[in-house]
Amino acid sequence: LLSSRMDNAEACFILSSRCEVDRTAADHQTILRAWAVKDFAPNCPLYVQILKPENKFHIKFADHVVCEEEFKYAMLALNCICPATSTLITLLVHTSRGHTAPWEAFRQLTGTKQTLNRESQQSPEQWQKMYGRCSGNEVYHINLEESTFFAEYEGKSFTYASFHAHKKFGVCLIGVRKEDNKNILLNPGPRYIMSSTDICFYINITKEENSAFKKQEKHRKNHESKLSYHGASRLPVHSIIASMGTVAIDLQDTGCRGTSGATLALPAEGGREGRRPSIAPVLEVADSSSLPTCDLLSDQSEDETTPSDDEVSAGFEYAKGYPPYSPYIGSSPTFCHLLHEKVPFCCLRLDKGCQHNYYEDAKAYGFKNKLIIVAAETAGNGLYNFIVPLRAYYRPKKELNPIVLLLDNPPDMHFLDAICWFPMVYYMVGSIDNLDDLLRCGVTFAANMVVVDKESTMSAEEDYMADAKTIVNVQTLFRLFSSLSIITELTHPANMRFMQFRAKDCYSLALSKLEKKEREKGSNLAFMFRLPFAAGRVFSISMLDTLLYQSFVKDYMISITRLLLGLDTTPGSGFLCSMKITEEDLWIRTYARLYQKLCSSTGDIPIGVYRTESQKLTTSESQISISVEEWEDTKDTKDQFSCRGNHRNSTSSDQSDHPLLRRKSMQWARRLSRRAPRHSAKTAEKINQQRLNLYRRSERQELAELVKNRMKHLGLSPAGYDEMNDHQNTLSYILINPSPDTRLELNDIVYLIRPDPLTYVPNAGPSRKDSFCNTVGQDTREETQL
């Protein structure tokens, strides 16, 4: 400590060794180091990384603490209801070069160190350009009275400020903090009135001080003092807004809108007046009479009506409150859906019947929603943070997914005490190595399968081999259950290239070359273009190491991340959720119009889009998922016999060209054909049919037959197993704070920060839950003509 001059240091970072066999012992060493620094240099800011949540209270005195297991399980949980949350958080806390051109509004100032060499901007793939550009968005802060972006919204509602700041400058205002309060509020809703002393937190490609807007504002003040606002045409950045392709969304600002300006209101039909606009304006100040107060224990959402007898018998009559028992000291109390009485421990076992029920598999329970399965080695205290975000009070109770914990080792009694109050939480002792265990825990009825990295495999003789067992097990799951959404945690980010591995996939090989180029250019996120990471199907806790480092410059980053993940709840602060764009919502058309619709109806703030596209089938042999049977159906009889002859001549030479053929089976078929009389047409036809059946039988069909046979052996119905429904030919990626003119596409998933329902309940929302159906019966053809 003396040699490092700790007493004169600006900060001290203490990191734990996550690859130790005994992670508790590693935490103990970290705690002692933190105590030593605090004793020697009590005024030195301390940044500590801890592994297990039960050890947090020993270092409560540290300025900033990141607990790996807390963040890990919370992100994996949100990945199940908000796809790719782990990727969203990783991109936000990393410094990516992103992309500023052609947005002149976001060009860097002369003399900045940021390079103009952007990720993926030379790529021929359009999705890589969009994804790489939006990855440059980060969270920044500024005082409102000093801000060009937000100063004019003093005295206006938060929702109004967020929408107009995005409309004019392309920035996304997500939260505020009052001067006399340390608590950050994410989307406090339209009730919150902006003050000049507020600290504004926003998502943007660069901080305001480095943007061209700040430079233009200084120039304007020097040459045009005391210039008043006279509409959009007089804005200094009017030309910039036009170049961004933003729809002219002139809202109904009193005295600010020109007579010829385009609006979002539907054009008048037949001279009729008084027709409601398709998208309501965002009010400067919320009308208090239209915002009802919310009783803390009452249910205000549309699905929280009086339950039916079936719902009561099925256990849907839940209470809301704070969990009476926490497995460790230091967990943040969260208002959750709870049972009126705790479940007996015997009923928590999914695969064992007891005196209270006789169910022994997931299907027997008759769950209405699909399962979320977590495969872990032990039920550590951190696993508690997987359950809490999925049972938070703001999740609609009819959308709660049953949670099944597939554990290698039986859980402790104190862990069962913590989870027995939560509805639809079960455990089962088993392993993903065993097909029977997977089938019993309901893998065929699961929406998501979360595979947690095992502590016993983290310390391998070869560093990168620590993930070998997890990778192979996940690959087996991927081959057996192709329709299953698998989310995997790995020790090393470099191993994510082996997720859903296909040896002859030319597209993956091309992405590998792109990753090498980005690494040579000095990218901090060279792995970001790997398809499993972009889609949020793989995560490594080491990706969040930068969160602790960024806290040195942005002391609010840990707090904002914990609020987004649901690890902390602050009264008045919103929460992260998502909604899916359907055909009925496509009339919105652009992200700018989506922003206005959300702000004016539900008070939600969109922060990004999760998009899924069909992957083009290139020359990659592994991407061609069409079965031989389907291919044969497109041929006539002459082509079929010609194809058979060609395969008969080629089976003895190179079997690698025909991966669906089985050498021994075809040899058996040839021997059988030689023994048969040459003149028997009936026998020859029968042999040809047998050979054709063997040829048509693909590897996928063999795997499907294997799974169905095991299900029958276990007494399970194979009806839920659909071996043909897979997503192997799709790619998914995230667009954080996309440009206002970004077109919405079918099945886009929008990330939202929704206001706290305990403080704000919208009453002017859409008629369909989380939808933007037109509620006034207007013709959508008129929308497209705007």
Coordinates of N, CA and C in Angstrom, one line a residue, residues 313 337 379 596 656:
S313 N -59.2 -21.8 -8.0 CA -58.9 -23.2 -7.8 C -57.5 -23.4 -8.3
H337 N -45.6 -10.5 -6.4 CA -46.7 -11.4 -6.3 C -46.4 -12.6 -5.3
A379 N -28.4 -24.5 -5.7 CA -29.3 -23.4 -5.4 C -28.7 -22.4 -4.5
Q596 N -44.1 8.9 -29.9 CA -45.2 9.8 -29.6 C -46.5 9.0 -29.1
S656 N -19.2 -38.1 -47.2 CA -19.3 -36.8 -46.6 C -20.1 -35.9 -47.4

